Amino acid sequence: MKKLQVFLITFFMLLLCVTEAFAAENGTILAKETDGQNLVLYVQSTGDIESVEAQVGTVKASSVDVKLSKNGEVPIDTLILIDNSLSISKKYRPQIIELATNIAANHISNETITVATFSNNINYLVEKSNDYTAVKSAIDGIEFQNQDTYLTDCLYNIFSSLSANPDGIFHRIIVVSDGASEEDLGYTMQEVKDLINKTQYPIYAFGCSGKNNKNELENMFSLSRQTNGKIWKMDDIQSVMDPVKEISLDNDIARISLTLPDDVMDGSEKGVLLSMNIGGQAITSETRMNMPFSEGKQVVEETTVRETEKETRETIEETEAEDEGQMDIMKYIPYIGAAFFAVLLIVAGIVFFVASSKKKAERDKVVPTPEGAGSFGSGLAPSYSTEDEKTVMVDDSYGLQGDRTAMFLSESPVKTLVLEDISNPVRHYEVPLTGKVVIGRSQKGDCQLVIDEKSVSHRHCEIYDMNGELYISDLGSRNGTNVNGARIVGQVKLSLPSSLKLGNNVFKIEVR
C-alpha cells in the first residue's frame, strides 16, 4: 500500500510538471511586426534567454536585441472584447462579467487593460488602463442589447490597425462570443486568416453555445488556434480562475528585435529562423515575414516614381500640344474653304463679264474700257482677327451663311479624381472632381463613383476639394475607410498619391 502511495504521488508530480511545461510553450512565436527597418518577434519565454541567433532567408541578422517582460521591459496590453448581443444566453452573462473582472484584477505591473464590446463596430469602453477601478466600472456597466454582431469584420479591423501602427507593445485579444460567421458584405474567414498570418497577435477565445452555432464556434476557435492562442467553451469552465491562470502563464514573453542587412530588405516574404537557449534548453522557432525596404531602396523607388510621373506628364503635354496644333489648323478649314469658294465665284464672274463684254463689242463694235475690270481689285481671301485666338471673326460678304462670328470659348480646366486598383491597374475609375464625389455601391444616382462590390457600402465615403486641399470623410460605412493602411475617423486631409481601402478593394488615389 505504501509503495502504491509513493507511485501515485510521483505520477501526479510528473503529470504536473508535464502540464506546466506544455502550458509554458517556451520559444513559441506569439506575435510579429515590422518596426521601421527592424523585425520584431514576441516569443514565449519562462526563463532567461541565454543566447539567440536569427537567420533571415539565408543571411544572419546584423544584430539581435532581447527584452524580457518579467523585467518590466516589454509593455503588454490585453484587449477584452465582449459580444453583448442578446444572442448570448442569459446563463452566460454573469459568468462573462466575472471572467472579465478577474482577468483585469490579475494584470501585472507592466500590463494595461482595454475593454470593448462589439456589434458591427467596436465600442471601446476603456483603453490601455492600469486603473482597476475604472476597468471594473466599465465591465460592470456592460449591457446586452438587440443587435447584430460581426466578429470577423471587427477582428480584421483590429489586426489591420495593429499591423499599420506598431507601438512596441505586446497585444493580446480575449474574445467572448457565440462565434464568427461570414456576412454577405463583410470580410471572409480567409481574408481574416491571411491578415492574421502576417501579424499573429494571440487570440484567447471563449465560446458560448447557442442554437445551431456549432460552425460559428469552430470558425472562432480556428482563428484562435492560428495565433497560438487558447480556446474554452463556457459550459466546460468550472471556475473562471482556471482560464485566468492559464492566460497569466503567457505573461512571460521576450521581445526580440532583429536588425537586418541591406541585401535582404527588398519587400519580399522570407523565412525567419530563431535559434535560442532558454533556461538551458536549446529551442528553434521559425515563421515567415514580409521584409521592409532599406532607406536607399526607398529613395531609389521614390525617385523612379517621380521620374516616371515627370516623363508621363511631359508625354501628355507634348501630345496635348500636338493635338492643340492640329485643332488650330482644323478650326480654320471652314473659312479657307469659304474663301476658296468665294474666289471661284469671283473668277466665274470675271469670265462671265469678259464673255458678255466680248459679245457686246462684236455686236456694237465698241471697244470696252478697262474700268469695269479694275473694279474687282484685291481682297479675295476672308479677313479675320487673330488678336484673340479663341474668337474668329468672319465677314459674310464672302459667301458664308449663318452668324458672322464663330465663338470658340475656353473653360477653366476641371480636375479628375482617379482610383486605380493596385492589384489590377487595368481596373480604374475616373470622375470629374466638381463638388463632393460620393463613392459607394449605390446604383440609384446617389454616388458619383460606383464600385459594384458587396464589400463596399451603398454610400461608403466622399472626397472633396476645400480651399485647394483634398479631403476625405467616411459616410458611416460598414467596413470603414482606410487611407494608407489606417482607418479614418471624421474629416481627413489627403496627401497624394495615397492608398485607399474600400471594403476588399485597395486603390491608388490621384487627382489629374
GROMACS .gro file of C-alpha atoms in nm, residues 96-453:
model
  358
   96ILE     CA    1  -1.875   3.663  -1.863
   97ILE     CA    2  -1.869   3.967  -1.631
   98GLU     CA    3  -1.695   3.763  -1.360
   99LEU     CA    4  -1.438   3.631  -1.610
  100ALA     CA    5  -1.356   3.978  -1.745
  101THR     CA    6  -1.333   4.123  -1.394
  102ASN     CA    7  -1.085   3.855  -1.278
  103ILE     CA    8  -0.870   3.890  -1.591
  104ALA     CA    9  -0.842   4.262  -1.519
  105ALA     CA   10  -0.773   4.204  -1.149
  106ASN     CA   11  -0.493   3.959  -1.235
  107HIS     CA   12  -0.298   4.207  -1.451
  108ILE     CA   13   0.073   4.255  -1.388
  109SER     CA   14   0.260   4.582  -1.332
  110ASN     CA   15   0.363   4.633  -1.697
  111GLU     CA   16   0.018   4.537  -1.832
  112THR     CA   17  -0.272   4.763  -1.929
  113ILE     CA   18  -0.633   4.658  -1.993
  114THR     CA   19  -0.861   4.763  -2.279
  115VAL     CA   20  -1.232   4.674  -2.263
  116ALA     CA   21  -1.466   4.687  -2.562
  117THR     CA   22  -1.797   4.549  -2.683
  118PHE     CA   23  -1.878   4.492  -3.047
  119SER     CA   24  -2.167   4.476  -3.292
  120ASN     CA   25  -2.096   4.590  -3.648
  121ASN     CA   26  -1.832   4.823  -3.498
  122ILE     CA   27  -1.611   4.816  -3.192
  123ASN     CA   28  -1.722   5.021  -2.891
  124TYR     CA   29  -1.422   5.094  -2.667
  125LEU     CA   30  -1.525   5.142  -2.301
  126VAL     CA   31  -1.177   5.195  -2.156
  127GLU     CA   32  -0.839   5.188  -2.334
  128LYS     CA   33  -0.491   5.090  -2.211
  129SER     CA   34  -0.569   5.149  -1.846
  130ASN     CA   35  -0.395   5.011  -1.538
  131ASP     CA   36  -0.660   5.163  -1.311
  132TYR     CA   37  -0.850   4.857  -1.190
  133THR     CA   38  -1.137   5.064  -1.050
  134ALA     CA   39  -1.200   5.229  -1.389
  135VAL     CA   40  -1.174   4.898  -1.571
  136LYS     CA   41  -1.411   4.721  -1.330
  137SER     CA   42  -1.661   5.004  -1.361
  138ALA     CA   43  -1.656   4.972  -1.740
  139ILE     CA   44  -1.708   4.595  -1.720
  140ASP     CA   45  -1.993   4.624  -1.468
  141GLY     CA   46  -2.165   4.876  -1.695
  142ILE     CA   47  -2.191   4.640  -1.994
  143GLU     CA   48  -2.549   4.587  -2.109
  144PHE     CA   49  -2.667   4.321  -2.354
  145GLN     CA   50  -2.859   4.463  -2.650
  146ASN     CA   51  -3.063   4.359  -2.950
  147GLN     CA   52  -2.803   4.391  -3.227
  148ASP     CA   53  -2.615   4.202  -3.497
  149THR     CA   54  -2.251   4.119  -3.435
  150TYR     CA   55  -1.975   4.084  -3.694
  151LEU     CA   56  -1.673   3.929  -3.526
  152THR     CA   57  -1.475   3.864  -3.846
  153ASP     CA   58  -1.503   4.230  -3.952
  154CYS     CA   59  -1.405   4.356  -3.606
  155LEU     CA   60  -1.104   4.124  -3.582
  156TYR     CA   61  -0.993   4.225  -3.931
  157ASN     CA   62  -1.006   4.594  -3.835
  158ILE     CA   63  -0.819   4.529  -3.507
  159PHE     CA   64  -0.538   4.335  -3.675
  160SER     CA   65  -0.520   4.585  -3.961
  161SER     CA   66  -0.480   4.875  -3.718
  162LEU     CA   67  -0.217   4.696  -3.505
  163SER     CA   68  -0.020   4.598  -3.814
  164ALA     CA   69  -0.022   4.952  -3.955
  165ASN     CA   70   0.072   5.116  -3.622
  166PRO     CA   71   0.340   4.914  -3.437
  167ASP     CA   72   0.390   5.066  -3.092
  168GLY     CA   73   0.636   4.834  -2.915
  169ILE     CA   74   0.354   4.680  -2.707
  170PHE     CA   75   0.270   4.311  -2.694
  171HIS     CA   76  -0.102   4.297  -2.774
  172ARG     CA   77  -0.327   4.003  -2.695
  173ILE     CA   78  -0.700   3.969  -2.752
  174ILE     CA   79  -0.956   3.791  -2.533
  175VAL     CA   80  -1.282   3.730  -2.721
  176VAL     CA   81  -1.609   3.619  -2.563
  177SER     CA   82  -1.870   3.541  -2.828
  178ASP     CA   83  -2.105   3.283  -2.973
  179GLY     CA   84  -1.891   3.250  -3.285
  180ALA     CA   85  -1.776   3.401  -3.614
  181SER     CA   86  -1.961   3.383  -3.943
  182GLU     CA   87  -1.911   3.520  -4.293
  183GLU     CA   88  -2.151   3.801  -4.382
  184ASP     CA   89  -2.253   3.894  -4.736
  185LEU     CA   90  -2.086   4.235  -4.723
  186GLY     CA   91  -1.812   4.159  -4.472
  187TYR     CA   92  -1.463   4.013  -4.474
  188THR     CA   93  -1.434   3.642  -4.539
  189MET     CA   94  -1.271   3.400  -4.299
  190GLN     CA   95  -0.987   3.352  -4.547
  191GLU     CA   96  -0.921   3.727  -4.560
  192VAL     CA   97  -0.906   3.742  -4.180
  193LYS     CA   98  -0.674   3.439  -4.166
  194ASP     CA   99  -0.444   3.589  -4.431
  195LEU     CA  100  -0.412   3.910  -4.229
  196ILE     CA  101  -0.363   3.722  -3.901
  197ASN     CA  102  -0.083   3.524  -4.062
  198LYS     CA  103   0.111   3.846  -4.118
  199THR     CA  104   0.087   3.970  -3.758
  200GLN     CA  105  -0.035   3.684  -3.537
  201TYR     CA  106  -0.133   3.859  -3.213
  202PRO     CA  107  -0.272   3.581  -2.988
  203ILE     CA  108  -0.648   3.536  -2.953
  204TYR     CA  109  -0.790   3.368  -2.641
  205ALA     CA  110  -1.143   3.261  -2.738
  206PHE     CA  111  -1.433   3.185  -2.502
  207GLY     CA  112  -1.728   3.025  -2.684
  208CYS     CA  113  -2.092   3.050  -2.577
  209SER     CA  114  -2.318   2.775  -2.707
  210GLY     CA  115  -2.646   2.868  -2.874
  211LYS     CA  116  -2.895   2.746  -3.130
  212ASN     CA  117  -2.720   2.589  -3.428
  213ASN     CA  118  -2.394   2.783  -3.380
  214LYS     CA  119  -2.153   2.489  -3.392
  215ASN     CA  120  -1.992   2.605  -3.717
  216GLU     CA  121  -1.964   2.964  -3.595
  217LEU     CA  122  -1.786   2.849  -3.278
  218GLU     CA  123  -1.546   2.636  -3.481
  219ASN     CA  124  -1.469   2.935  -3.704
  220MET     CA  125  -1.380   3.144  -3.399
  221PHE     CA  126  -1.171   2.866  -3.243
  222SER     CA  127  -0.982   2.813  -3.570
  223LEU     CA  128  -0.877   3.180  -3.568
  224SER     CA  129  -0.752   3.138  -3.212
  225ARG     CA  130  -0.553   2.824  -3.296
  226GLN     CA  131  -0.389   3.003  -3.588
  227THR     CA  132  -0.250   3.265  -3.347
  228ASN     CA  133  -0.118   3.010  -3.095
  229GLY     CA  134  -0.390   3.127  -2.856
  230LYS     CA  135  -0.613   2.916  -2.634
  231ILE     CA  136  -0.981   2.819  -2.651
  232TRP     CA  137  -1.251   2.741  -2.394
  233LYS     CA  138  -1.621   2.657  -2.403
  234MET     CA  139  -1.807   2.846  -2.132
  235ASP     CA  140  -2.004   2.531  -2.049
  236ASP     CA  141  -1.680   2.349  -1.958
  237ILE     CA  142  -1.547   2.613  -1.715
  238GLN     CA  143  -1.595   2.511  -1.353
  239SER     CA  144  -1.417   2.816  -1.213
  240VAL     CA  145  -1.331   3.133  -1.406
  241MET     CA  146  -0.996   3.139  -1.226
  242ASP     CA  147  -0.882   2.833  -1.422
  243PRO     CA  148  -0.859   3.013  -1.761
  244VAL     CA  149  -0.738   3.330  -1.585
  245LYS     CA  150  -0.439   3.137  -1.452
  246GLU     CA  151  -0.373   2.982  -1.794
  247ILE     CA  152  -0.369   3.324  -1.959
  248SER     CA  153  -0.130   3.452  -1.693
  249LEU     CA  154   0.120   3.179  -1.793
  250ASP     CA  155   0.172   3.377  -2.112
  251ASN     CA  156   0.282   3.688  -1.922
  252ASP     CA  157   0.645   3.578  -1.955
  253ILE     CA  158   0.750   3.683  -2.303
  254ALA     CA  159   1.059   3.814  -2.477
  255ARG     CA  160   1.066   4.091  -2.736
  256ILE     CA  161   1.331   4.003  -2.994
  257SER     CA  162   1.423   4.281  -3.237
  258LEU     CA  163   1.627   4.193  -3.546
  259THR     CA  164   1.838   4.445  -3.737
  260LEU     CA  165   1.858   4.336  -4.099
  261PRO     CA  166   2.141   4.362  -4.352
  262ASP     CA  167   2.057   4.575  -4.657
  263ASP     CA  168   2.065   4.285  -4.904
  264VAL     CA  169   1.753   4.120  -4.754
  265MET     CA  170   1.545   4.439  -4.729
  266ASP     CA  171   1.369   4.406  -5.062
  267GLY     CA  172   1.000   4.392  -4.963
  268SER     CA  173   0.966   4.019  -5.030
  269GLU     CA  174   0.848   3.746  -4.792
  270LYS     CA  175   1.130   3.548  -4.631
  271GLY     CA  176   1.165   3.278  -4.369
  272VAL     CA  177   1.287   3.381  -4.021
  273LEU     CA  178   1.464   3.120  -3.804
  274LEU     CA  179   1.537   3.181  -3.434
  275SER     CA  180   1.787   2.959  -3.252
  276MET     CA  181   1.755   3.021  -2.877
  277ASN     CA  182   1.883   2.891  -2.547
  278ILE     CA  183   1.608   2.947  -2.291
  279GLY     CA  184   1.689   2.839  -1.938
  280GLY     CA  185   1.950   2.595  -2.067
  281GLN     CA  186   1.716   2.444  -2.328
  282ALA     CA  187   1.801   2.471  -2.699
  283ILE     CA  188   1.491   2.578  -2.894
  284THR     CA  189   1.435   2.673  -3.258
  285SER     CA  190   1.132   2.859  -3.389
  286GLU     CA  191   1.052   2.972  -3.738
  287THR     CA  192   0.799   3.186  -3.922
  288ARG     CA  193   0.766   3.391  -4.241
  289MET     CA  194   0.759   3.772  -4.259
  290ASN     CA  195   0.748   4.047  -4.520
  291MET     CA  196   1.077   4.233  -4.537
  292PRO     CA  197   1.088   4.613  -4.512
  293PHE     CA  198   1.271   4.824  -4.771
  294SER     CA  199   1.607   4.979  -4.691
  295GLU     CA  200   1.626   5.359  -4.691
  296GLY     CA  201   1.839   5.358  -5.006
  297LYS     CA  202   1.589   5.141  -5.194
  298GLN     CA  203   1.304   5.360  -5.079
  299VAL     CA  204   1.480   5.671  -5.210
  300VAL     CA  205   1.554   5.497  -5.543
  301GLU     CA  206   1.193   5.381  -5.573
  302GLU     CA  207   1.056   5.727  -5.490
  303THR     CA  208   1.296   5.889  -5.740
  304THR     CA  209   1.195   5.636  -6.006
  305VAL     CA  210   0.827   5.704  -5.939
  306ARG     CA  211   0.883   6.080  -5.961
  307GLU     CA  212   1.084   6.047  -6.284
  308THR     CA  213   0.819   5.818  -6.433
  309GLU     CA  214   0.546   6.063  -6.338
  310LYS     CA  215   0.751   6.352  -6.486
  311GLU     CA  216   0.806   6.162  -6.811
  312THR     CA  217   0.434   6.077  -6.822
  313ARG     CA  218   0.340   6.443  -6.771
  314GLU     CA  219   0.586   6.557  -7.040
  315THR     CA  220   0.450   6.297  -7.283
  316ILE     CA  221   0.094   6.408  -7.209
  317GLU     CA  222   0.188   6.775  -7.251
  318GLU     CA  223   0.361   6.706  -7.585
  319THR     CA  224   0.059   6.508  -7.705
  320GLU     CA  225  -0.176   6.784  -7.593
  321ALA     CA  226   0.041   7.046  -7.771
  322GLU     CA  227   0.029   6.842  -8.092
  323ASP     CA  228  -0.346   6.799  -8.058
  324GLU     CA  229  -0.389   7.173  -7.998
  325GLY     CA  230  -0.181   7.250  -8.310
  326GLN     CA  231  -0.395   7.018  -8.514
  327MET     CA  232  -0.710   7.173  -8.368
  328ASP     CA  233  -0.584   7.523  -8.457
  329ILE     CA  234  -0.544   7.414  -8.819
  330MET     CA  235  -0.875   7.228  -8.822
  331LYS     CA  236  -1.078   7.523  -8.695
  332TYR     CA  237  -0.969   7.740  -8.993
  333ILE     CA  238  -1.056   7.480  -9.256
  334PRO     CA  239  -1.420   7.603  -9.296
  335TYR     CA  240  -1.300   7.958  -9.360
  336ILE     CA  241  -1.031   7.850  -9.603
  337GLY     CA  242  -1.296   7.650  -9.790
  338ALA     CA  243  -1.530   7.950  -9.788
  339ALA     CA  244  -1.255   8.176  -9.922
  340PHE     CA  245  -1.175   7.925 -10.195
  341PHE     CA  246  -1.544   7.914 -10.289
  342ALA     CA  247  -1.556   8.295 -10.298
  343VAL     CA  248  -1.255   8.303 -10.527
  344LEU     CA  249  -1.427   8.058 -10.761
  345LEU     CA  250  -1.735   8.281 -10.770
  346ILE     CA  251  -1.528   8.588 -10.846
  347VAL     CA  252  -1.331   8.411 -11.120
  348ALA     CA  253  -1.657   8.282 -11.270
  349GLY     CA  254  -1.796   8.635 -11.257
  350ILE     CA  255  -1.492   8.775 -11.433
  351VAL     CA  256  -1.514   8.508 -11.704
  352PHE     CA  257  -1.885   8.576 -11.748
  353PHE     CA  258  -1.831   8.951 -11.761
  354VAL     CA  259  -1.547   8.924 -12.015
  355ALA     CA  260  -1.750   8.692 -12.233
  356SER     CA  261  -2.051   8.926 -12.218
  357SER     CA  262  -1.839   9.228 -12.299
  358LYS     CA  263  -1.681   9.049 -12.593
  359LYS     CA  264  -2.021   8.960 -12.738
  360LYS     CA  265  -2.144   9.318 -12.689
  361ALA     CA  266  -1.830   9.457 -12.855
  362GLU     CA  267  -1.878   9.232 -13.150
  363ARG     CA  268  -2.244   9.333 -13.165
  364ASP     CA  269  -2.196   9.705 -13.113
  365LYS     CA  270  -1.840   9.714 -13.234
  366VAL     CA  271  -1.748   9.933 -12.939
  367VAL     CA  272  -1.412   9.887 -12.764
  368PRO     CA  273  -1.468   9.826 -12.388
  369THR     CA  274  -1.290  10.033 -12.129
  370PRO     CA  275  -1.076   9.859 -11.863
  371GLU     CA  276  -1.256  10.034 -11.578
  372GLY     CA  277  -1.502   9.754 -11.524
  373ALA     CA  278  -1.227   9.502 -11.482
  374GLY     CA  279  -1.046   9.721 -11.243
  375SER     CA  280  -1.336   9.728 -11.001
  376PHE     CA  281  -1.254   9.388 -10.862
  377GLY     CA  282  -0.917   9.485 -10.713
  378SER     CA  283  -0.768   9.260 -10.437
  379GLY     CA  284  -0.908   9.108 -10.117
  380LEU     CA  285  -1.017   8.770 -10.240
  381ALA     CA  286  -0.947   8.595  -9.914
  382PRO     CA  287  -1.160   8.640  -9.598
  383SER     CA  288  -1.007   8.855  -9.327
  384TYR     CA  289  -1.015   8.751  -8.963
  385SER     CA  290  -0.883   8.881  -8.637
  386THR     CA  291  -0.614   8.685  -8.456
  387GLU     CA  292  -0.587   8.910  -8.151
  388ASP     CA  293  -0.786   8.653  -7.955
  389GLU     CA  294  -0.718   8.300  -8.073
  390LYS     CA  295  -1.039   8.183  -7.913
  391THR     CA  296  -1.262   8.402  -8.140
  392VAL     CA  297  -1.261   8.409  -8.521
  393MET     CA  298  -1.438   8.699  -8.700
  394VAL     CA  299  -1.581   8.607  -9.042
  395ASP     CA  300  -1.716   8.860  -9.300
  396ASP     CA  301  -2.026   8.704  -9.461
  397SER     CA  302  -1.967   8.911  -9.780
  398TYR     CA  303  -1.756   8.617  -9.889
  399GLY     CA  304  -2.047   8.380  -9.912
  400LEU     CA  305  -2.061   8.225  -9.558
  401GLN     CA  306  -2.404   8.150  -9.417
  402GLY     CA  307  -2.528   8.200  -9.061
  403ASP     CA  308  -2.382   8.416  -8.785
  404ARG     CA  309  -2.098   8.650  -8.863
  405THR     CA  310  -1.897   8.541  -8.557
  406ALA     CA  311  -1.790   8.183  -8.468
  407MET     CA  312  -1.709   8.162  -8.097
  408PHE     CA  313  -1.457   7.912  -7.952
  409LEU     CA  314  -1.481   7.970  -7.576
  410SER     CA  315  -1.218   7.838  -7.335
  411GLU     CA  316  -1.317   7.692  -6.996
  412SER     CA  317  -1.113   7.659  -6.678
  413PRO     CA  318  -0.970   7.302  -6.653
  414VAL     CA  319  -1.165   7.055  -6.436
  415LYS     CA  320  -0.967   6.822  -6.207
  416THR     CA  321  -1.029   6.450  -6.241
  417LEU     CA  322  -1.034   6.209  -5.946
  418VAL     CA  323  -0.868   5.880  -6.043
  419LEU     CA  324  -0.888   5.549  -5.848
  420GLU     CA  325  -0.660   5.273  -5.978
  421ASP     CA  326  -0.683   4.917  -5.843
  422ILE     CA  327  -0.337   4.838  -5.701
  423SER     CA  328  -0.369   4.465  -5.773
  424ASN     CA  329  -0.514   4.522  -6.121
  425PRO     CA  330  -0.412   4.860  -6.270
  426VAL     CA  331  -0.632   4.796  -6.576
  427ARG     CA  332  -0.931   4.844  -6.346
  428HIS     CA  333  -0.961   5.212  -6.271
  429TYR     CA  334  -1.225   5.477  -6.221
  430GLU     CA  335  -1.226   5.844  -6.326
  431VAL     CA  336  -1.476   6.113  -6.231
  432PRO     CA  337  -1.467   6.495  -6.251
  433LEU     CA  338  -1.383   6.650  -5.913
  434THR     CA  339  -1.663   6.904  -5.904
  435GLY     CA  340  -1.818   6.947  -5.561
  436LYS     CA  341  -1.833   6.636  -5.342
  437VAL     CA  342  -1.765   6.299  -5.504
  438VAL     CA  343  -1.960   6.029  -5.320
  439ILE     CA  344  -1.813   5.680  -5.364
  440GLY     CA  345  -2.020   5.370  -5.300
  441ARG     CA  346  -2.219   5.080  -5.437
  442SER     CA  347  -2.549   5.261  -5.494
  443GLN     CA  348  -2.683   5.238  -5.849
  444LYS     CA  349  -2.965   5.487  -5.787
  445GLY     CA  350  -2.773   5.805  -5.865
  446ASP     CA  351  -2.663   5.873  -5.506
  447CYS     CA  352  -2.299   5.809  -5.593
  448GLN     CA  353  -2.083   5.986  -5.847
  449LEU     CA  354  -1.836   5.695  -5.847
  450VAL     CA  355  -1.994   5.349  -5.831
  451ILE     CA  356  -1.796   5.040  -5.723
  452ASP     CA  357  -2.033   4.747  -5.762
  453GLU     CA  358  -1.893   4.508  -5.500
   0.00000   0.00000   0.00000
